[in-house]
mmCIF file of N, CA and C and ligand atoms in Angstrom:
data_model
loop_
_atom_site.group_PDB
_atom_site.id
_atom_site.type_symbol
_atom_site.label_atom_id
_atom_site.label_comp_id
_atom_site.label_asym_id
_atom_site.label_seq_id
_atom_site.Cartn_x
_atom_site.Cartn_y
_atom_site.Cartn_z
ATOM 1 N N MET A 1258 31.054 45.107 -50.629
ATOM 2 C CA MET A 1258 31.227 44.274 -52.116
ATOM 3 C C MET A 1258 30.955 42.527 -51.879
ATOM 4 N N MET A 1259 29.658 42.311 -51.725
ATOM 5 C CA MET A 1259 29.438 40.763 -51.747
ATOM 6 C C MET A 1259 30.284 39.892 -52.835
ATOM 7 N N THR A 1260 31.117 38.947 -52.987
ATOM 8 C CA THR A 1260 31.449 38.102 -54.054
ATOM 9 C C THR A 1260 31.232 36.704 -54.037
ATOM 10 N N ALA A 1261 30.236 36.217 -52.866
ATOM 11 C CA ALA A 1261 30.398 34.884 -52.308
ATOM 12 C C ALA A 1261 29.360 34.763 -53.394
ATOM 13 N N ARG A 1262 29.290 33.088 -53.852
ATOM 14 C CA ARG A 1262 28.515 32.678 -55.351
ATOM 15 C C ARG A 1262 27.388 32.431 -54.389
ATOM 16 N N ALA A 1263 26.835 32.323 -55.051
ATOM 17 C CA ALA A 1263 24.702 31.926 -54.240
ATOM 18 C C ALA A 1263 25.107 29.968 -54.070
ATOM 19 N N ALA A 1264 24.949 29.908 -53.374
ATOM 20 C CA ALA A 1264 24.548 28.469 -53.492
ATOM 21 C C ALA A 1264 23.122 27.604 -54.240
ATOM 22 N N PHE A 1265 22.722 28.253 -54.363
ATOM 23 C CA PHE A 1265 21.211 27.538 -55.483
ATOM 24 C C PHE A 1265 21.001 28.770 -56.229
ATOM 25 N N ALA A 1266 20.981 28.493 -57.819
ATOM 26 C CA ALA A 1266 20.636 29.001 -58.890
ATOM 27 C C ALA A 1266 19.523 30.011 -58.964
ATOM 28 N N GLY A 1267 19.669 31.459 -59.126
ATOM 29 C CA GLY A 1267 18.534 31.630 -59.028
ATOM 30 C C GLY A 1267 17.851 32.538 -57.642
ATOM 31 N N SER A 1268 18.909 32.357 -56.577
ATOM 32 C CA SER A 1268 18.556 32.560 -55.316
ATOM 33 C C SER A 1268 19.655 34.098 -55.262
ATOM 34 N N SER A 1269 20.280 34.881 -56.478
ATOM 35 C CA SER A 1269 20.488 35.973 -55.972
ATOM 36 C C SER A 1269 20.111 36.994 -56.774
ATOM 37 N N LEU A 1270 19.650 38.476 -55.599
ATOM 38 C CA LEU A 1270 18.431 39.482 -56.468
ATOM 39 C C LEU A 1270 19.467 41.063 -56.127
ATOM 40 N N TRP A 1271 19.666 41.319 -57.313
ATOM 41 C CA TRP A 1271 21.025 42.354 -56.717
ATOM 42 C C TRP A 1271 20.576 43.617 -57.319
ATOM 43 N N PHE A 1272 19.023 43.139 -57.758
ATOM 44 C CA PHE A 1272 18.495 44.580 -57.985
ATOM 45 C C PHE A 1272 17.626 44.955 -57.484
ATOM 46 N N LEU A 1273 17.016 45.763 -56.672
ATOM 47 C CA LEU A 1273 15.751 45.833 -55.660
ATOM 48 C C LEU A 1273 15.253 46.447 -56.482
ATOM 49 N N GLY A 1274 14.912 47.162 -57.965
ATOM 50 C CA GLY A 1274 13.970 47.671 -58.288
ATOM 51 C C GLY A 1274 13.452 49.097 -57.620
ATOM 52 N N ASN A 1275 12.045 49.876 -57.669
ATOM 53 C CA ASN A 1275 12.297 51.406 -57.724
ATOM 54 C C ASN A 1275 11.581 51.258 -56.225
ATOM 55 N N PRO A 1276 11.724 52.370 -55.413
ATOM 56 C CA PRO A 1276 10.730 52.213 -53.858
ATOM 57 C C PRO A 1276 9.679 51.910 -54.168
ATOM 58 N N THR A 1277 8.856 51.540 -53.254
ATOM 59 C CA THR A 1277 7.604 51.643 -53.162
ATOM 60 C C THR A 1277 6.996 52.933 -51.862
ATOM 61 N N SER A 1278 5.767 52.878 -51.977
ATOM 62 C CA SER A 1278 4.690 54.344 -51.312
ATOM 63 C C SER A 1278 5.924 54.109 -50.123
ATOM 64 N N ALA A 1279 6.078 53.325 -49.773
ATOM 65 C CA ALA A 1279 7.089 53.858 -48.312
ATOM 66 C C ALA A 1279 8.249 53.958 -48.220
ATOM 67 N N ARG A 1280 8.665 54.435 -49.273
ATOM 68 C CA ARG A 1280 9.708 54.698 -49.984
ATOM 69 C C ARG A 1280 10.995 54.002 -49.317
ATOM 70 N N MET A 1281 10.811 52.488 -49.375
ATOM 71 C CA MET A 1281 11.406 50.778 -48.844
ATOM 72 C C MET A 1281 11.933 50.370 -50.559
ATOM 73 N N HIS A 1282 12.621 49.969 -50.750
ATOM 74 C CA HIS A 1282 12.818 49.162 -51.909
ATOM 75 C C HIS A 1282 12.490 47.439 -51.612
ATOM 76 N N GLU A 1283 12.064 46.623 -52.330
ATOM 77 C CA GLU A 1283 11.718 45.688 -52.253
ATOM 78 C C GLU A 1283 11.907 44.450 -53.704
ATOM 79 N N GLY A 1284 11.395 43.190 -53.393
ATOM 80 C CA GLY A 1284 12.272 42.565 -54.112
ATOM 81 C C GLY A 1284 11.933 41.135 -53.965
ATOM 82 N N ALA A 1285 11.785 40.351 -54.891
ATOM 83 C CA ALA A 1285 11.473 39.267 -55.098
ATOM 84 C C ALA A 1285 11.711 37.947 -55.752
ATOM 85 N N ILE A 1286 11.942 36.555 -55.062
ATOM 86 C CA ILE A 1286 12.546 35.952 -55.923
ATOM 87 C C ILE A 1286 12.329 34.472 -55.412
ATOM 88 N N ALA A 1287 12.472 33.438 -56.142
ATOM 89 C CA ALA A 1287 11.844 31.849 -55.888
ATOM 90 C C ALA A 1287 12.801 31.173 -56.882
ATOM 91 N N PHE A 1288 13.332 30.295 -55.650
ATOM 92 C CA PHE A 1288 14.407 29.478 -56.563
ATOM 93 C C PHE A 1288 13.928 28.165 -55.655
ATOM 94 N N THR A 1289 14.981 26.830 -56.257
ATOM 95 C CA THR A 1289 14.244 25.757 -55.639
ATOM 96 C C THR A 1289 15.616 25.202 -54.741
ATOM 97 N N ALA A 1290 15.361 24.853 -53.376
ATOM 98 C CA ALA A 1290 16.684 25.021 -52.903
ATOM 99 C C ALA A 1290 16.500 23.470 -52.388
ATOM 100 N N THR A 1291 17.952 22.859 -53.951
ATOM 101 C CA THR A 1291 17.673 21.001 -53.408
ATOM 102 C C THR A 1291 18.771 20.558 -53.214
ATOM 103 N N THR A 1292 19.689 21.368 -51.968
ATOM 104 C CA THR A 1292 20.751 20.213 -51.072
ATOM 105 C C THR A 1292 20.225 20.451 -49.389
ATOM 106 N N PRO A 1293 20.530 19.454 -49.041
ATOM 107 C CA PRO A 1293 19.790 20.199 -47.285
ATOM 108 C C PRO A 1293 21.474 21.056 -46.684
ATOM 109 N N GLY A 1294 21.058 21.511 -45.641
ATOM 110 C CA GLY A 1294 21.784 22.143 -44.757
ATOM 111 C C GLY A 1294 21.463 23.655 -44.284
ATOM 112 N N THR A 1295 22.786 23.815 -43.779
ATOM 113 C CA THR A 1295 21.880 25.735 -43.076
ATOM 114 C C THR A 1295 22.535 26.373 -43.697
ATOM 115 N N TYR A 1296 22.038 28.000 -44.667
ATOM 116 C CA TYR A 1296 22.378 28.752 -45.189
ATOM 117 C C TYR A 1296 22.122 29.913 -45.180
ATOM 118 N N ARG A 1297 23.044 31.035 -45.310
ATOM 119 C CA ARG A 1297 23.108 31.933 -44.774
ATOM 120 C C ARG A 1297 22.390 33.013 -46.048
ATOM 121 N N TYR A 1298 21.859 34.069 -45.568
ATOM 122 C CA TYR A 1298 21.268 34.997 -46.621
ATOM 123 C C TYR A 1298 21.120 36.923 -45.824
ATOM 124 N N LEU A 1299 21.172 37.375 -46.982
ATOM 125 C CA LEU A 1299 21.384 38.805 -46.341
ATOM 126 C C LEU A 1299 21.261 39.890 -47.566
ATOM 127 N N CYS A 1300 20.783 40.979 -46.912
ATOM 128 C CA CYS A 1300 20.529 42.093 -47.181
ATOM 129 C C CYS A 1300 21.737 42.145 -48.795
ATOM 130 N N PRO A 1301 20.930 42.699 -49.510
ATOM 131 C CA PRO A 1301 22.686 43.187 -50.944
ATOM 132 C C PRO A 1301 22.851 45.205 -50.317
ATOM 133 N N VAL A 1302 22.278 45.617 -50.463
ATOM 134 C CA VAL A 1302 22.051 46.889 -50.112
ATOM 135 C C VAL A 1302 23.704 47.265 -49.479
ATOM 136 N N PRO A 1303 24.734 48.471 -49.446
ATOM 137 C CA PRO A 1303 25.991 48.582 -48.832
ATOM 138 C C PRO A 1303 25.659 49.231 -47.567
ATOM 139 N N GLY A 1304 26.483 48.070 -47.134
ATOM 140 C CA GLY A 1304 25.731 48.530 -45.238
ATOM 141 C C GLY A 1304 25.079 48.153 -44.164
ATOM 142 N N HIS A 1305 23.714 47.330 -45.141
ATOM 143 C CA HIS A 1305 22.969 46.630 -43.889
ATOM 144 C C HIS A 1305 23.421 45.285 -43.707
ATOM 145 N N ALA A 1306 23.644 44.826 -44.607
ATOM 146 C CA ALA A 1306 24.341 43.190 -43.853
ATOM 147 C C ALA A 1306 25.320 43.371 -42.415
ATOM 148 N N GLN A 1307 25.892 44.871 -42.475
ATOM 149 C CA GLN A 1307 26.418 44.478 -41.545
ATOM 150 C C GLN A 1307 25.802 45.401 -40.477
ATOM 151 N N LYS A 1308 24.606 45.793 -40.751
ATOM 152 C CA LYS A 1308 23.943 46.312 -39.613
ATOM 153 C C LYS A 1308 23.172 45.244 -39.114
ATOM 154 N N GLY A 1309 23.057 44.118 -39.884
ATOM 155 C CA GLY A 1309 22.329 42.771 -38.883
ATOM 156 C C GLY A 1309 20.941 42.475 -39.961
ATOM 157 N N MET A 1310 20.878 43.401 -41.195
ATOM 158 C CA MET A 1310 20.237 42.645 -42.306
ATOM 159 C C MET A 1310 20.500 41.143 -42.765
ATOM 160 N N VAL A 1311 20.659 40.392 -41.386
ATOM 161 C CA VAL A 1311 20.912 39.176 -42.209
ATOM 162 C C VAL A 1311 20.086 37.995 -42.127
ATOM 163 N N GLY A 1312 20.414 36.881 -41.957
ATOM 164 C CA GLY A 1312 19.472 35.202 -41.616
ATOM 165 C C GLY A 1312 19.798 34.228 -42.460
ATOM 166 N N THR A 1313 19.211 33.149 -41.403
ATOM 167 C CA THR A 1313 19.615 32.028 -42.141
ATOM 168 C C THR A 1313 18.350 31.226 -42.076
ATOM 169 N N PHE A 1314 18.339 30.046 -43.011
ATOM 170 C CA PHE A 1314 17.934 28.994 -43.423
ATOM 171 C C PHE A 1314 18.264 28.170 -43.694
ATOM 172 N N THR A 1315 16.531 27.036 -42.815
ATOM 173 C CA THR A 1315 17.885 26.039 -43.265
ATOM 174 C C THR A 1315 17.068 24.515 -44.655
ATOM 175 N N VAL A 1316 17.510 23.702 -45.117
ATOM 176 C CA VAL A 1316 16.898 22.671 -46.212
ATOM 177 C C VAL A 1316 16.597 21.297 -45.428
ATOM 178 N N ARG A 1317 15.916 21.090 -45.429
ATOM 179 C CA ARG A 1317 15.824 19.029 -45.070
ATOM 180 C C ARG A 1317 15.893 18.623 -45.979
HETATM 181 CU CU1 LIG B 1526 18.977 46.140 -46.169
#
């Protein structure tokens, strides 16, 4: 269970919607990153982040 607070308002997605024709879930978000830095993101599906569905992005 993820308990960390999102760094930017609107940057979290907790429901991935219904499966696509490829039987995968997807979701889209849009937010404004207002503070420079390097941030982490991860898949909210249980177990996925532990298997590597994570990444980073940098705001300059
Ligand atoms: Cu995932």
